[in-house]
Each structure stands twice: as structure tokens, then as C-alpha cells.
Amino acid sequence: MGTVIEEGSQFQEVNESFVGYGKKATAFTSKSQIFYNKGDEHSCINCFLVMRLERHAGGEEVVKVSWSYPYTPATALLRYPNLGKFAMANAGTSHTVDQLSYTFVLTDSKGVRQYGHTTAFVNGEAVVTISPYPWCNFFYRLAYLFVTNGSEGGRKLVKALCKCPTPPSGGMFNTPLDLGLTFNRPYDRLCSFIDTAPLDMLFIFPNMDDLFSVLADLMLEKHIIIVGPNFSIVSNVVMSLQALVAPFDWMHILIPILPTSLLDVLAAPPPYLVGILTSQLPQVERVVLDSVVAVHLGPGGVCERVDYQNETRNYLPNSGKLSALRTGLSILRMRHPKDQTVRDLCSLFLTYYASLFGEIVLKGKQGYEHGKRPQGSTGDFFEKLFCTQSFTILSEEVRRALESPNSNDWMDNEFIVAAVRGQRETFPIHYEALVQEEKNGGGFIEKYGDCFGSKEKFNSFTAAVHGFGGHPLGVGRLFIRCLCSRWCGSDLSEENDDSYYPGSRMVHSILQHHYYCSSSKTPVITNETMTEMPSTYAPALEATREFEVSAHPMTSSTSYPSPLGSPLS
């Protein structure tokens, strides 16, 4: 039994988190296309805001928008009336952390999402980038560049990006040459959420079975709550888990930061994936929950336990494919952090899903032969998966792409490519077209020889020897890289592997350039090994705080904390 949520209540408020102005849905936000990695004529930034928490003499706290682009502060607040509930919900709730960055999600009545990438500073300032793309690290680093370049230089960066169309996956933004640096779109062909922090999941979930169970719950569209010490950690887990279930998309309620005033959403019947603070648990106890999976994170952000209330624990199908995935993840954990790449991690999961579900997705559940259906708990998992919205949409989009006449657009989707590799007898024409495309310069044959399309069987042995369904890195190669990294101090990985991800490129640009304040020619970054945001401290409170937001022009006294510990002029 769950609480009845009436019209106009908090549940409706979440689904109307921003005012729609008839903005054209992009290929990424429409949820009707899986080729989100293509370019778009619109900017990747819908709105950029600088917000400030002010304390009045009477103790009242008000959040004001001091600068925004491309809209004025007043217009921005009209477009995003509930911004204060999410953008500053973490104020005063976190202990000392190296980087207080988190992401919230605004969802309109049509289900189209906008992601609010937020970086908060110790002086009460918060930089918020609202975007249709979940590129968390990209926009966190943009916030870093904004504050370290001073008011004038930071605004110049933001305005340049807002005037650029969005390039294809991995492409460079067409910013002016006099800007002094370049921006590259994250290489999100493997997964739209690849620029979150999926590698952290290897250490946040020390028990791999807990991670597999949570991923199974995500695919089966359960009610899932992530509970943690601060929203920076919680939103990181909520966003990153979605990278590990690609190509399945979470189509339901997604709230990485759930304000206390909206806790009744937890009683909603539709599936949800939300994040709350440990300090909010007393308020949650007053909400009547029907069934829920609760992941509890400790003070350090590590999973301590997974609780199931009126729910049975689900498991990914146990087979040689799962053993290969487990082996690959174990070896990936062994590598030095600097040698771990997101592509290796996402390739492991993508190939596992392609090997496990590829035939069903390509043929559809009606075309999947009854005699081949697995029995027992694995069969039950498949039957439940068939009923989910994410599986239905994925199957329809894959079949539509494969049946499109005279079109090879399906090659732009890594999951379809991996699935076709393993189904060459079922789709011989597509398979031959795929091989020919690679031989004509797709890059895989040139780089990895006969790895492409030659080792379709995916189990522990073939994964260790040959690779993951044609992906470039097998467990054997991963193991060799790990040994070389530990014994020789170097990695055998290709020189340009990390360059696929502009999150790394932006770090490199920070390390290789000196950025200047608008008011002087003194470098504000002199430590060229620095990669972290300024340290943030806020005292812990018993519950989250929410604020009303008002427009307020930026004054000359506004300053941000410098990476060197002194305010910028």
C-alpha cells in the first residue's frame, strides 16, 4: 500500500521542474532515438547560472542569481521556477570534501530531462550549468575554468560555448581561436553517461555481487534509493550507475538530489532512482513505502549494505558470460588508477549485455525460440526484462535501425555493432557490411588486427585470451597491462586511448596552460600538477535546506576561492 499522491502535489512538481518554452527536443533528449552521439545544431548549454547564498541579519537565508547566460536572471528563474529546491539543496549538509560537485535533474511533463551540473564553493557561491547532456565531469571542469579565469574571462568561456553547436561524439567545439583553449565533447559512443564516474563504482561496491544485484534491479525497473553522507557522493553514484546498464536507459523518475519537501515521491507507484542524505532518513520513515531497494553508503562513500523492503534480491544471469565480466572487473581493479580507463569498463559491460541479450534484442522476444530460453532464475529474469519499458524501447529502436533501407546508421551504435558481431549467422548481410566498413577505415582492423569480429563466443576463456566480443581489450591484455604497470612503471595501452574522453583532455589543458584573471596578467594556476577543485567546507546539519531564489545582479565584490587559497581579484 502506498500513499496516494494527488494532482498538484510534489509528484507533479517533479514532473514539471522547469517551464517549457517550446524548446525543440534534441535527438538525445527526445528518448525516441538511440543515436545520441551525433551532433546537434543547438548548444550543449541551455543555461549557465552563478548563484549566491546570502544570510540576512534576521537569520534568513536567500539564494540569489547574480549572473546567468544566455537568459537574464529574471528570465532564467521564470524558466526554472524550482531551481532553488535542487541547486542549493546541499547547502550546509556536507562535511569537508575536496570537490563539492553534484548533479540534479529537472524533468518536464513530457519526460524530457535537463541536467543541472553544480559546483559549490566555500563562500556560498554555486556555479550551475543546465544541459540536456549528462556530461558531469565536462561541466564540473567548465565551472573550474569559469572561476579561475575571473569574471570577464569566465563569462567569455561560457558565451563561446553557448554560441557553438554541439559536435558529434569526441568532436571539437568550434570556439573562437582567441579563446586560448579548446573544448571536446566526451566520447560517449559507448554510453551517454560515460563522462560521469563509472570507475568509482568498482570501489564504492567492494562486494561485486552487490553491484551486480543493483544493476539487475535497475534493468528490472525497481524503486531504488541511494543513501549517502552528502549529495556530491550520492549524485555521483546515481549518475554513474546508469553508465553500467547501457544500452538500457532508465526511462522513469530520476532524481539524484531529492529535497526534503519532495520525499513523498518515494511513495509513487512508478519506478524511480533517487538519492537522499543519511540525515533525511528520519523524514523518510514517515513516508509509507511499498517496495524499495536501498543502497546505504558509509561516510567515505563505500557501500555498507543493500536493504530490500518488500523486494526480492535480483541477480544478473549466472553464466560463463558473467564469469568473464567478473574476471575483467577484478583485473581492472588491480590496475593503477592512472591506467584505468572508462572505455575498458564500459566495454566489459557493453559486450556482456550484447552477448547475453543481443539475440533477444535483435530478434525480439517473439522471435526468440522457446526451446533456447533459459530455465530457472535466469529464465525468470528474462521474462521480467521483457516487460520493462527500457527493453521495449531498445528493441524497437534496434530493429528500426537494422531494417532501415540503404542506411548504415546502425553502425554508430556500439551495442548494435557488438550484437551483430555475435549474430553473424542471423544477420550475415549486416555482418559483412560491418567488416567491410572497418576494412575501409573504421579503425578497428587497423589498430587491433584480426580481433574484430573473429571471437564472437563470450565466456571466461575466450574473454581472457581474445577479448570481449571484438572489443579491443581482453582480460589477457588487461592483465598484461596491469603487470607492466606494476612492475615496469609503464602501461602498454595505446597512447591515444585516454584522448577519447575530453574529460581527460580538459585536465591536460589545465596542466599545460596558465590561465589569467581578467584584472591582471598574473597566472592564477601555478601548480601544474593540480587537478582538484578548491576545497569546500560546510558544517553538517540535521536535514537539507531549501531556498527561494531571486534575481540579483553580480557586484564587483563577488569573489571565488582561488586554487591557491586566496580570492581572485
mmCIF file of C-alpha atoms in Angstrom, residues 81-262:
data_model
loop_
_atom_site.group_PDB
_atom_site.id
_atom_site.type_symbol
_atom_site.label_atom_id
_atom_site.label_comp_id
_atom_site.label_asym_id
_atom_site.label_seq_id
_atom_site.Cartn_x
_atom_site.Cartn_y
_atom_site.Cartn_z
ATOM 1 C CA PRO A 81 10.917 28.013 -11.103
ATOM 2 C CA ASN A 82 12.029 25.137 -8.832
ATOM 3 C CA LEU A 83 15.740 25.708 -9.254
ATOM 4 C CA GLY A 84 16.256 26.673 -5.623
ATOM 5 C CA LYS A 85 14.970 23.326 -4.371
ATOM 6 C CA PHE A 86 17.705 21.451 -6.214
ATOM 7 C CA ALA A 87 20.670 23.695 -6.935
ATOM 8 C CA MET A 88 21.245 24.705 -3.304
ATOM 9 C CA ALA A 89 19.661 21.711 -1.590
ATOM 10 C CA ASN A 90 23.106 20.578 -0.468
ATOM 11 C CA ALA A 91 23.989 23.848 1.255
ATOM 12 C CA GLY A 92 25.224 23.222 4.769
ATOM 13 C CA THR A 93 24.820 19.459 4.666
ATOM 14 C CA SER A 94 28.287 18.239 3.745
ATOM 15 C CA HIS A 95 31.436 17.755 5.715
ATOM 16 C CA THR A 96 34.801 18.752 4.298
ATOM 17 C CA VAL A 97 35.263 17.374 0.787
ATOM 18 C CA ASP A 98 37.833 18.037 -1.903
ATOM 19 C CA GLN A 99 35.248 18.890 -4.531
ATOM 20 C CA LEU A 100 31.618 19.617 -3.785
ATOM 21 C CA SER A 101 30.187 18.935 -7.224
ATOM 22 C CA TYR A 102 26.877 17.242 -7.865
ATOM 23 C CA THR A 103 24.174 16.920 -10.497
ATOM 24 C CA PHE A 104 20.420 17.272 -10.200
ATOM 25 C CA VAL A 105 17.796 16.515 -12.832
ATOM 26 C CA LEU A 106 14.858 18.637 -13.986
ATOM 27 C CA THR A 107 12.128 16.769 -15.851
ATOM 28 C CA ASP A 108 9.265 18.306 -17.795
ATOM 29 C CA SER A 109 5.763 16.928 -18.242
ATOM 30 C CA LYS A 110 6.843 15.064 -21.392
ATOM 31 C CA GLY A 111 9.668 13.276 -19.626
ATOM 32 C CA VAL A 112 12.437 15.322 -21.253
ATOM 33 C CA ARG A 113 15.336 15.790 -18.846
ATOM 34 C CA GLN A 114 17.751 18.593 -18.225
ATOM 35 C CA TYR A 115 20.782 18.027 -16.038
ATOM 36 C CA GLY A 116 21.903 20.682 -13.566
ATOM 37 C CA HIS A 117 25.652 20.267 -13.098
ATOM 38 C CA THR A 118 26.558 22.183 -9.949
ATOM 39 C CA THR A 119 29.842 23.116 -8.288
ATOM 40 C CA ALA A 120 29.574 24.791 -4.873
ATOM 41 C CA PHE A 121 32.278 26.791 -3.113
ATOM 42 C CA VAL A 122 33.018 27.632 0.489
ATOM 43 C CA ASN A 123 31.998 31.283 0.107
ATOM 44 C CA GLY A 124 28.368 30.364 -0.617
ATOM 45 C CA GLU A 125 28.690 30.619 -4.406
ATOM 46 C CA ALA A 126 27.445 27.895 -6.721
ATOM 47 C CA VAL A 127 28.004 27.589 -10.467
ATOM 48 C CA VAL A 128 25.191 25.726 -12.250
ATOM 49 C CA THR A 129 25.179 24.547 -15.863
ATOM 50 C CA ILE A 130 21.819 23.289 -17.129
ATOM 51 C CA SER A 131 22.284 20.993 -20.109
ATOM 52 C CA PRO A 132 20.439 18.225 -21.964
ATOM 53 C CA TYR A 133 23.613 16.124 -21.688
ATOM 54 C CA PRO A 134 24.793 14.175 -18.607
ATOM 55 C CA TRP A 135 28.462 15.147 -19.036
ATOM 56 C CA CYS A 136 29.160 15.645 -15.356
ATOM 57 C CA ASN A 137 32.961 15.914 -15.467
ATOM 58 C CA PHE A 138 32.889 18.131 -18.550
ATOM 59 C CA PHE A 139 30.703 20.736 -16.860
ATOM 60 C CA TYR A 140 32.422 20.433 -13.473
ATOM 61 C CA ARG A 141 35.669 21.362 -15.201
ATOM 62 C CA LEU A 142 33.925 24.157 -17.054
ATOM 63 C CA ALA A 143 32.932 25.549 -13.643
ATOM 64 C CA TYR A 144 36.568 25.284 -12.568
ATOM 65 C CA LEU A 145 37.735 27.221 -15.616
ATOM 66 C CA PHE A 146 34.970 29.779 -15.077
ATOM 67 C CA VAL A 147 36.090 30.684 -11.563
ATOM 68 C CA THR A 148 39.842 30.538 -12.204
ATOM 69 C CA ASN A 149 39.641 32.903 -15.165
ATOM 70 C CA GLY A 150 37.956 35.697 -13.262
ATOM 71 C CA SER A 151 34.652 37.356 -14.025
ATOM 72 C CA GLU A 152 35.425 38.595 -17.535
ATOM 73 C CA GLY A 153 37.430 35.571 -18.666
ATOM 74 C CA GLY A 154 34.925 33.106 -17.240
ATOM 75 C CA ARG A 155 31.996 34.784 -18.952
ATOM 76 C CA LYS A 156 33.891 34.752 -22.228
ATOM 77 C CA LEU A 157 34.308 30.967 -21.971
ATOM 78 C CA VAL A 158 30.622 30.395 -21.249
ATOM 79 C CA LYS A 159 29.406 32.689 -24.021
ATOM 80 C CA ALA A 160 31.704 30.987 -26.539
ATOM 81 C CA LEU A 161 30.313 27.540 -25.709
ATOM 82 C CA CYS A 162 26.719 28.781 -25.735
ATOM 83 C CA LYS A 163 27.181 30.048 -29.289
ATOM 84 C CA CYS A 164 28.609 26.747 -30.578
ATOM 85 C CA PRO A 165 26.584 23.859 -31.993
ATOM 86 C CA THR A 166 27.178 20.512 -30.320
ATOM 87 C CA PRO A 167 29.716 18.410 -32.266
ATOM 88 C CA PRO A 168 29.466 14.634 -32.740
ATOM 89 C CA SER A 169 30.854 12.319 -30.085
ATOM 90 C CA GLY A 170 34.512 13.142 -29.427
ATOM 91 C CA GLY A 171 34.420 16.169 -31.734
ATOM 92 C CA MET A 172 35.822 19.603 -31.034
ATOM 93 C CA PHE A 173 33.623 22.609 -30.294
ATOM 94 C CA ASN A 174 34.038 25.384 -32.834
ATOM 95 C CA THR A 175 35.124 28.045 -30.362
ATOM 96 C CA PRO A 176 36.989 31.236 -31.383
ATOM 97 C CA LEU A 177 40.755 30.924 -31.759
ATOM 98 C CA ASP A 178 41.386 33.829 -29.395
ATOM 99 C CA LEU A 179 39.712 31.910 -26.575
ATOM 100 C CA GLY A 180 43.064 30.306 -25.778
ATOM 101 C CA LEU A 181 41.851 26.735 -25.303
ATOM 102 C CA THR A 182 39.664 24.148 -26.963
ATOM 103 C CA PHE A 183 36.774 22.006 -25.763
ATOM 104 C CA ASN A 184 35.999 18.483 -26.926
ATOM 105 C CA ARG A 185 32.756 16.639 -26.494
ATOM 106 C CA PRO A 186 33.089 13.485 -24.370
ATOM 107 C CA TYR A 187 33.469 10.364 -26.478
ATOM 108 C CA ASP A 188 30.073 8.982 -25.494
ATOM 109 C CA ARG A 189 29.528 6.434 -28.258
ATOM 110 C CA LEU A 190 29.826 3.591 -25.786
ATOM 111 C CA CYS A 191 27.465 5.162 -23.277
ATOM 112 C CA SER A 192 25.733 8.512 -22.845
ATOM 113 C CA PHE A 193 26.701 8.582 -19.144
ATOM 114 C CA ILE A 194 30.362 7.772 -19.741
ATOM 115 C CA ASP A 195 31.509 11.201 -18.511
ATOM 116 C CA THR A 196 30.143 10.603 -15.021
ATOM 117 C CA ALA A 197 32.363 8.479 -12.747
ATOM 118 C CA PRO A 198 31.628 4.815 -13.501
ATOM 119 C CA LEU A 199 35.138 3.726 -12.493
ATOM 120 C CA ASP A 200 34.317 4.773 -8.933
ATOM 121 C CA MET A 201 31.694 2.029 -8.804
ATOM 122 C CA LEU A 202 34.482 -0.581 -8.686
ATOM 123 C CA PHE A 203 35.494 0.724 -5.264
ATOM 124 C CA ILE A 204 32.187 2.054 -3.975
ATOM 125 C CA PHE A 205 30.890 -1.529 -4.243
ATOM 126 C CA PRO A 206 33.676 -3.699 -2.743
ATOM 127 C CA ASN A 207 31.312 -6.678 -2.913
ATOM 128 C CA MET A 208 30.854 -7.256 -6.634
ATOM 129 C CA ASP A 209 27.659 -9.241 -6.050
ATOM 130 C CA ASP A 210 26.043 -6.140 -4.534
ATOM 131 C CA LEU A 211 26.919 -4.165 -7.666
ATOM 132 C CA PHE A 212 25.511 -6.866 -9.950
ATOM 133 C CA SER A 213 22.290 -7.041 -7.926
ATOM 134 C CA VAL A 214 21.779 -3.271 -8.038
ATOM 135 C CA LEU A 215 22.351 -3.295 -11.807
ATOM 136 C CA ALA A 216 19.807 -6.105 -12.153
ATOM 137 C CA ASP A 217 17.318 -4.051 -10.128
ATOM 138 C CA LEU A 218 17.926 -1.090 -12.436
ATOM 139 C CA MET A 219 17.264 -3.160 -15.548
ATOM 140 C CA LEU A 220 14.099 -4.589 -13.988
ATOM 141 C CA GLU A 221 12.954 -1.045 -13.081
ATOM 142 C CA LYS A 222 12.585 -1.272 -9.306
ATOM 143 C CA HIS A 223 12.264 1.503 -6.730
ATOM 144 C CA ILE A 224 15.883 2.311 -5.870
ATOM 145 C CA ILE A 225 17.179 4.762 -3.260
ATOM 146 C CA ILE A 226 20.838 5.702 -2.848
ATOM 147 C CA VAL A 227 21.525 6.906 0.718
ATOM 148 C CA GLY A 228 24.787 8.713 1.462
ATOM 149 C CA PRO A 229 26.550 11.338 3.612
ATOM 150 C CA ASN A 230 26.364 14.208 1.104
ATOM 151 C CA PHE A 231 24.791 14.912 -2.244
ATOM 152 C CA SER A 232 28.149 15.060 -4.005
ATOM 153 C CA ILE A 233 28.688 11.353 -3.293
ATOM 154 C CA VAL A 234 25.048 10.384 -3.744
ATOM 155 C CA SER A 235 24.522 12.092 -7.104
ATOM 156 C CA ASN A 236 27.818 10.633 -8.320
ATOM 157 C CA VAL A 237 26.551 7.103 -7.637
ATOM 158 C CA VAL A 238 23.090 7.759 -9.113
ATOM 159 C CA MET A 239 24.527 9.133 -12.353
ATOM 160 C CA SER A 240 27.361 6.621 -12.675
ATOM 161 C CA LEU A 241 25.225 3.517 -12.179
ATOM 162 C CA GLN A 242 23.388 4.406 -15.374
ATOM 163 C CA ALA A 243 26.637 4.084 -17.312
ATOM 164 C CA LEU A 244 26.881 0.437 -16.267
ATOM 165 C CA VAL A 245 23.434 -0.570 -17.576
ATOM 166 C CA ALA A 246 23.911 0.922 -21.056
ATOM 167 C CA PRO A 247 22.422 0.344 -23.607
ATOM 168 C CA PHE A 248 19.378 0.149 -21.339
ATOM 169 C CA ASP A 249 18.168 3.626 -20.401
ATOM 170 C CA TRP A 250 16.454 4.500 -17.151
ATOM 171 C CA MET A 251 13.183 5.860 -18.510
ATOM 172 C CA HIS A 252 11.448 6.655 -15.227
ATOM 173 C CA ILE A 253 11.801 9.093 -12.323
ATOM 174 C CA LEU A 254 15.432 10.152 -11.938
ATOM 175 C CA ILE A 255 16.294 12.478 -9.040
ATOM 176 C CA PRO A 256 19.960 12.373 -7.975
ATOM 177 C CA ILE A 257 19.145 15.012 -5.346
ATOM 178 C CA LEU A 258 15.770 14.670 -3.626
ATOM 179 C CA PRO A 259 14.869 17.679 -1.434
ATOM 180 C CA THR A 260 13.109 17.001 1.837
ATOM 181 C CA SER A 261 9.938 18.735 0.639
ATOM 182 C CA LEU A 262 9.627 16.158 -2.156
#
